[in-house]
């Protein structure tokens, strides 16, 4: 049964309160458009977030939702999905929320492959607390808390997710609704946890962080689209990605020919190729891959959990409290 | 398997004792916990009333033979109604010199000491810190020493069983157990049946343990020494019914199962292992056929988050831990309180602060339970008072959490969690039932997730999967009706008061305090939690000496029962024994302005009944 | 740059007022905080005593023109000694309809309303929820309305400056500021100098703001309406000295710098950003030339761990946060307490529980500060009472932490953190000095890391790099001398008591409470923290009406000053105003058994002096 | 100046209380032997641990030490190193301590490259709490908390560290003292954070977890030694490791020749090759690489921090409190 929804069905009555021009608006629209088509009964959808600008997201979705505490959304969502595997559970998180305070829950949710879809709105800054550097900010960034430049070497969220055994890892751009919806659809179809890094512009505290990927004059030479089963070519086919000694390189296709260019396959079990691709760019500077890096099958945690319950019930019969209370020896006093 | 009393052997010319305290002590590797547990089961089967106290060495396995490596298990058996595992053992089984050294001081003057002479060789004596052999230097003067070369006798007994090498001496504890079984006239079958079932898959071990046990029993029969130290502890006159022997970490798990059944919703238990709470996770993990989901999380913050997530979607979310873990959960408990979702936080308390004394008991997390959150953040706090009571306390926590849509802190401690007592099995038919009613449809125009039940002040529990009730909860202050985020000053005050009043309203839903009263008592003893047995015994013993003392024991620490203030006001003196630095006593002073006197003990050990008695008398005699 | 008073313009035929409260209100984008801050500086330069209160919209930027988007800044200027930013504004500057709507109720009857008429068009009226134009429907009857088309006038004024498009109207706040400067006779140079310095790099903006300011000023001079609403608020008779206007998040940072200098050790500040504490991190990060290390950690648990690590190696370890962050730090604070290392935990409190009201003030983390740790885990708690006082409170926290080798909780709140007051600069020569003495060599045979100073009970601070003093600390219970891990029951009790006594001993090292006394007062008002200004003003005003009231204000919340019990006992009634549900009042009741009466306000806002006065009178008149 | 120490100089007076036969003993010996030779003044050495069997380590080292709280050692050690860069700071952690509760601090310490050396004693079990599965336990493991088998897909600690931008990543075996000391020495020489996974046998709760790598009959075919500048050959040269399409494979050298075999270079900046090697085994089953996976230079956090202080002091002169107090405008009342 498909359900006929429109975007409006997923708009809550709350006024949307991000700064005018914030990338979060576009992502919200993409998610609502995706939901309208995805055919998931609205009452079965749960959005969970931590704290941050991005984390206001659930308030704007006319679904069930929880705006929880900073960094803990992946854990709370895991509880939701593990308790009720039939629900469609989504986490919305910022780069501070997911990678700074919440890093541990994120990596554990990914390795467990619990059925939650994690959207990381990466604006490379702490928006809500007014502009401190985040774990994805470039080293040397000057902010209120780093007036002489940050000393932190940033994470590459895709590399980190792959290192944490994630089964589905993708990257997209706030402005590109079509691509975003494509990624959301694939994540939804994936069994288990899915991680999507969404480059999101914070026009107030970190404007133009992704300009190399979005500006008309540079985007072709900087957007590397990963497409399943296709050669990794970009810049109008002039450039391509090749792999050697376990590492990915950009090659001039005219010079080396298309044969050296890698054909993308996100479904290979070994994440090493995906990892190599993730190292092409550290942050959105220069040619940067977008698309699905990894998409492999592994049993979902919540399904396994249900199976153990079914197996136990089959083996022992449904639970009988009276007999549990008699686990230890009993005796009768008359 | 129910063992009825008729299987007990006939009574002979044994020394009749109303109560005996026995302590098994040996190296961690000597199987003393197992021996104690078997003796306990046999005593239960015999029909004694009993209470037990295991005492493990501190977390890290210490080198064999050292004082740090001594493991002990104490059991108090009696014909009458007893409450504590006993203050001082009448009988000490010491499997090696370290066990003797560490425990001898506690033994009653004139008590019986059973020792394994084979272990009293030089190296072991040195490890225990003995410079001379205590068997020979007068150390044991005044005790009744029963010595047996247990290593040798065990080796001899098991030689045909098929066990080899190191395995041989593993049966030594069964030899000791056999000897004690003879001394106290315990039914042999209870132990032998257990061995047969437990080691069914390892026939040599089964044979060895059986042989060692019988050898010990027969050694008792045939040996002079033992023959003159036999006791008869009569079966207790307990209320009729079916009994079993339980430790608190079991019963609290079972109580949670019963609570979920009473509520008609699935149990979701998320935890991160920590001493002494881990066994609750282990126990629940065994019962997946109840539809229970257990989840070993990456840390305590994740565990409470998981339980809260499960609660949001309609499960009975529970997270169990000990003090350091509760500290970590504080922020998320506060979220549960703001989101007004049911959640149970079990704290099996241990010695603090910081890592403290992880294997020891203490009641020092009471203040944190009540005040350990930022903001004005009240929630109900309930304490179990014994292994058996833990079952009921857990059910009560479930009831309140769901009815009032609130997180509840359920307090147990290391003593309750790991010690055992006989427990009259509840009649399944009479177990409480409080079916959950989820919100199913919109009342009025719009769904109002914070519209309250006028009596309980609880908001509706509307779970995903219910069409039309889509809504958002969160940690920001909420509008008192719509639940939307609200920064309105007055709304914040209203909501703060509503949260306070909702929790306060629980007081109308719990029984009044009943006083174990001596009509014109001068002194009221107020206890809570695991001190119940020692406090009750202490009070009883004081009364036996003619003093007038009243006693109450609190299950509800927040809110207090409605009549508590009035009860306290009745007595000139109020004494509050606690295994902390006076935390309940401070709460009573703040709430009722009574000059409660704190009796504090922070040694990682339970109170002894005698300590309570002495303190009561001292307090009574104070001007 | 020091501005002396002589630069103030001469006084004319203005209405003389002893005190005036002015509130600037507008959309978040209207620059009201900046206008308020500039007006504050000008008033300070003029010589008024003053107090301010910014009021930002809640965290997320709300759509322009809505009520949620209104940003306000209130300033109280006076000729005499004032304490609070004022209860109700005499003058409201409303840059748009929403600002009017949201603030009008607070304005004094007959007060002055300055409005920007250009913003009163349909769309804005609708966004503010006005159905009819309040300028025309009688809403403003009874007020003195000064209306100016500020958009138009600003556009006109800046047209030659070079700013374009959206930038043009950015100068609107300077127009309003100019008009107010005229009304209150503020020195123009203070503002113009600031503009010149601030926008030196942006000459067009400099020119535009200057032009807009002057246009506003001149509009005041030339317009009838404004000309009749001019005030003279005389310069205050403050103690002589050099003054500056400070917000608490600055002074507390400076106090930490001063504390580290007093101790002669480097400051290490580790924090995770959180409203309203982040500015302390930002301030300290600017002063690396003091050798200060600031560290933005991955979370609050890491931050406190980092500070503790730094403390272990001899730095002044400080970690700053707000309530939710302190909740997360609890476990590690407990470790610091067990390891007995100096550590300062700064809590700039905000509205709770959970995420609560992040941008609003509250005092509701007091109980968590005192009791929010597992185990018996006492530590000193110190509160700042105003932006200026935060400097001294921070130094005091440093002194106690180091002298007693203990974690100390230093409480501030959103009000202290973000509001400002004039502050008499301390004389550098008189700043405290308490040089740290690290352990440098072994006394006796072996280094005893837990051998205590007999007076303070502090253990030695022996830092890495000191040969021979290698030792290990940790969270398990320690032997009272060697510091080795100890599971000994009596040792645990001794150590628990020692930790308690050490903290209690701080009471001997802090000044006795001095009462602002009315000799035969019937009522004692007990305040703490940021309520100082309102409480003091409320008490003063009550006294002016002839009531007899005494007042004390606590800096030390744990332990209390030695004479506190005795002071409390002197008065028949004790009233405790707090921005929480009665937390200090409960502590006083528990400690001293006094029937303290709680006066609670939890609206995310400070007390008004009038609220305090009314409550005092009500309490005095109670039977 | 080198200092003449012996192992005894690093033995504290505390009785060592691990279970007889525990792998921790051997590691302790290796560390003490390494310290005796490393020439670091003893009073400048600090060991920091969390909680667990492994975490008792500092008590046995006659250096400065802190046995802290569960999972937080990397954060505390970061504070120590950042405050006093001249100290030699070591973290000892278990697989539960470092990867379960402490995962976030670990990954942040690694990306920041702060000068701490992290030893992960991986016994694939929670020892201290008596035998629950850990984040490195194999899926399906039956323990008290997972009587029907654990559902968790384990981390590969080396992959995780590489995904977290670690500059130095190695793996060794408790039993192999020589190799352990080699790894410790390299970690010590590395500027910044170093991560060493040490397979450690817990003979009580998880005995023989590493038997494939240690048993005489199987160790040659399962230990792949990574040696800088050398071909990755093992099993007496019969087998080797080759890289293709970004992934590592085991090849039969007799069949394919040595030319296809990869030459190990841990100093390449791109961590993709190291990552590919880390995927050869997921847990110590079958051929498993040991040695240094990655060893690259990046400025150490603590050094950068000192430099900023020096720069600030040079630019503004040493801090003057009196002038800071005059940050805002001042005025004088006479
Ligand atoms: C426990 C806790 N610590 C700190 C904060 C303050 N805080 C709120 S959001 C945030 C970071 C926001 O950054 P990010 O996750 O990147 O989200 P963004 O605002 O950029 O969308 C911080 C530090 C908090 N709310 N709770
Ligand atoms: C906050 C907290 N949670 C839980 C514990 C209990 N705990 C102590 S050690 C440990 C795990 C030990 O495993 P690992 O880190 O692998 O060390 P090992 O004992 O195996 O060396 C746990 C869960 C604790 N001490 N503190
Ligand atoms: S601060 Fe940045 S991320 Fe936050 S709402 Fe504004 S533009 Fe968006
Ligand atoms: S439990 Fe395992 S890891 Fe812990 S000391 Fe014993 S053998 Fe070693
Ligand atoms: Mg962000
Ligand atoms: Mg381990």
PDB file of C-alpha atoms and ligand atoms in Angstrom, chain B residues 59-61 272-275 278 296 298-300 321-328 350 354-355 358, chain C residues 331 374, chain D residues 18 22 24 50-56 68-72 93-101 120-136 200 202 205, ligand 2:
ATOM      1  CA  UNK B  59      37.917  -6.719  42.312  1.00  0.00           C
ATOM      2  CA  UNK B  60      41.332  -7.845  41.151  1.00  0.00           C
ATOM      3  CA  UNK B  61      42.250 -11.433  41.756  1.00  0.00           C
ATOM      4  CA  UNK B 272      26.552  -0.930  31.067  1.00  0.00           C
ATOM      5  CA  UNK B 273      28.231  -3.521  33.295  1.00  0.00           C
ATOM      6  CA  UNK B 274      29.316  -2.307  36.708  1.00  0.00           C
ATOM      7  CA  UNK B 275      29.841  -3.957  40.054  1.00  0.00           C
ATOM      8  CA  UNK B 278      25.869  -6.344  36.451  1.00  0.00           C
ATOM      9  CA  UNK B 296      24.618  -3.810  26.789  1.00  0.00           C
ATOM     10  CA  UNK B 298      28.639   1.492  25.116  1.00  0.00           C
ATOM     11  CA  UNK B 299      28.406   3.455  28.356  1.00  0.00           C
ATOM     12  CA  UNK B 300      25.944   4.583  31.005  1.00  0.00           C
ATOM     13  CA  UNK B 321      23.863   0.725  37.276  1.00  0.00           C
ATOM     14  CA  UNK B 322      25.709   1.767  40.428  1.00  0.00           C
ATOM     15  CA  UNK B 323      26.659   5.212  41.789  1.00  0.00           C
ATOM     16  CA  UNK B 324      29.294   6.308  39.250  1.00  0.00           C
ATOM     17  CA  UNK B 325      26.933   5.299  36.489  1.00  0.00           C
ATOM     18  CA  UNK B 326      24.043   7.285  37.933  1.00  0.00           C
ATOM     19  CA  UNK B 327      26.308  10.338  38.081  1.00  0.00           C
ATOM     20  CA  UNK B 328      26.840   9.982  34.346  1.00  0.00           C
ATOM     21  CA  UNK B 350      28.401   0.690  46.448  1.00  0.00           C
ATOM     22  CA  UNK B 354      34.547   8.025  42.912  1.00  0.00           C
ATOM     23  CA  UNK B 355      35.485   4.408  42.249  1.00  0.00           C
ATOM     24  CA  UNK B 358      33.279  -1.170  44.307  1.00  0.00           C
TER      25      UNK B 358
ATOM     26  CA  UNK C 331      31.867  11.585  38.083  1.00  0.00           C
ATOM     27  CA  UNK C 374      27.592   9.676  44.422  1.00  0.00           C
TER      28      UNK C 374
ATOM     29  CA  UNK D  18      46.452  -9.805  38.115  1.00  0.00           C
ATOM     30  CA  UNK D  22      47.414 -12.992  32.659  1.00  0.00           C
ATOM     31  CA  UNK D  24      49.178  -8.095  31.536  1.00  0.00           C
ATOM     32  CA  UNK D  50      40.880   4.367  33.336  1.00  0.00           C
ATOM     33  CA  UNK D  51      39.237   1.396  35.025  1.00  0.00           C
ATOM     34  CA  UNK D  52      39.658  -2.293  34.252  1.00  0.00           C
ATOM     35  CA  UNK D  53      42.208  -5.005  34.886  1.00  0.00           C
ATOM     36  CA  UNK D  54      44.588  -3.322  32.461  1.00  0.00           C
ATOM     37  CA  UNK D  55      43.956  -0.014  34.160  1.00  0.00           C
ATOM     38  CA  UNK D  56      45.667  -1.171  37.363  1.00  0.00           C
ATOM     39  CA  UNK D  68      41.282   7.625  36.929  1.00  0.00           C
ATOM     40  CA  UNK D  69      37.693   6.909  36.000  1.00  0.00           C
ATOM     41  CA  UNK D  70      36.381   4.577  33.356  1.00  0.00           C
ATOM     42  CA  UNK D  71      37.094   5.692  29.818  1.00  0.00           C
ATOM     43  CA  UNK D  72      38.457   9.151  30.523  1.00  0.00           C
ATOM     44  CA  UNK D  93      43.532   1.175  28.637  1.00  0.00           C
ATOM     45  CA  UNK D  94      41.444  -1.920  27.998  1.00  0.00           C
ATOM     46  CA  UNK D  95      39.164  -2.615  25.067  1.00  0.00           C
ATOM     47  CA  UNK D  96      36.141  -1.676  27.152  1.00  0.00           C
ATOM     48  CA  UNK D  97      37.772   1.355  28.694  1.00  0.00           C
ATOM     49  CA  UNK D  98      39.166   2.772  25.456  1.00  0.00           C
ATOM     50  CA  UNK D  99      36.617   1.661  22.901  1.00  0.00           C
ATOM     51  CA  UNK D 100      33.361   1.357  24.761  1.00  0.00           C
ATOM     52  CA  UNK D 101      32.889   4.132  27.324  1.00  0.00           C
ATOM     53  CA  UNK D 120      45.228  -0.551  24.301  1.00  0.00           C
ATOM     54  CA  UNK D 121      45.356  -3.913  26.063  1.00  0.00           C
ATOM     55  CA  UNK D 122      42.876  -5.741  23.888  1.00  0.00           C
ATOM     56  CA  UNK D 123      41.717  -8.986  25.484  1.00  0.00           C
ATOM     57  CA  UNK D 124      38.361  -8.809  23.691  1.00  0.00           C
ATOM     58  CA  UNK D 125      36.480  -9.029  26.973  1.00  0.00           C
ATOM     59  CA  UNK D 126      35.585  -7.067  30.077  1.00  0.00           C
ATOM     60  CA  UNK D 127      37.961  -8.664  32.548  1.00  0.00           C
ATOM     61  CA  UNK D 128      37.384  -6.664  35.689  1.00  0.00           C
ATOM     62  CA  UNK D 129      33.602  -6.952  35.646  1.00  0.00           C
ATOM     63  CA  UNK D 130      33.965 -10.689  35.099  1.00  0.00           C
ATOM     64  CA  UNK D 131      33.495 -11.496  31.529  1.00  0.00           C
ATOM     65  CA  UNK D 132      30.957  -9.565  29.489  1.00  0.00           C
ATOM     66  CA  UNK D 133      31.603  -9.112  25.767  1.00  0.00           C
ATOM     67  CA  UNK D 134      33.456  -5.974  24.703  1.00  0.00           C
ATOM     68  CA  UNK D 135      33.453  -3.826  21.536  1.00  0.00           C
ATOM     69  CA  UNK D 136      36.197  -6.058  20.166  1.00  0.00           C
ATOM     70  CA  UNK D 200      46.498  -9.466  25.527  1.00  0.00           C
ATOM     71  CA  UNK D 202      42.827 -12.956  29.533  1.00  0.00           C
ATOM     72  CA  UNK D 205      37.477 -14.994  30.865  1.00  0.00           C
TER      73      UNK D 205
HETATM   74  C1  LIG E   2      31.424   4.644  35.062  1.00  0.00           C
HETATM   75  C2  LIG E   2      31.777   3.219  35.200  1.00  0.00           C
HETATM   76  N1  LIG E   2      31.056   2.311  34.532  1.00  0.00           N
HETATM   77  C3  LIG E   2      31.340   1.002  34.645  1.00  0.00           C
HETATM   78  C4  LIG E   2      32.357   0.583  35.436  1.00  0.00           C
HETATM   79  C5  LIG E   2      32.622  -0.886  35.576  1.00  0.00           C
HETATM   80  N2  LIG E   2      33.763  -1.328  34.783  1.00  0.00           N
HETATM   81  C6  LIG E   2      34.983  -1.315  35.318  1.00  0.00           C
HETATM   82  S1  LIG E   2      36.150  -1.883  34.254  1.00  0.00           S
HETATM   83  C7  LIG E   2      34.984  -2.210  33.069  1.00  0.00           C
HETATM   84  C8  LIG E   2      35.364  -2.814  31.752  1.00  0.00           C
HETATM   85  C9  LIG E   2      36.642  -3.490  31.774  1.00  0.00           C
HETATM   86  O1  LIG E   2      36.987  -3.962  30.516  1.00  0.00           O
HETATM   87  P1  LIG E   2      38.309  -3.508  29.787  1.00  0.00           P
HETATM   88  O2  LIG E   2      38.376  -2.046  29.649  1.00  0.00           O
HETATM   89  O3  LIG E   2      38.361  -4.290  28.518  1.00  0.00           O
HETATM   90  O4  LIG E   2      39.474  -3.899  30.776  1.00  0.00           O
HETATM   91  P2  LIG E   2      39.995  -5.331  31.245  1.00  0.00           P
HETATM   92  O5  LIG E   2      39.406  -5.525  32.602  1.00  0.00           O
HETATM   93  O6  LIG E   2      39.518  -6.320  30.245  1.00  0.00           O
HETATM   94  O7  LIG E   2      41.473  -5.181  31.278  1.00  0.00           O
HETATM   95  C10 LIG E   2      33.739  -1.846  33.522  1.00  0.00           C
HETATM   96  C11 LIG E   2      32.524  -2.007  32.705  1.00  0.00           C
HETATM   97  C12 LIG E   2      33.084   1.571  36.128  1.00  0.00           C
HETATM   98  N3  LIG E   2      34.107   1.277  36.925  1.00  0.00           N
HETATM   99  N4  LIG E   2      32.768   2.858  35.989  1.00  0.00           N
END
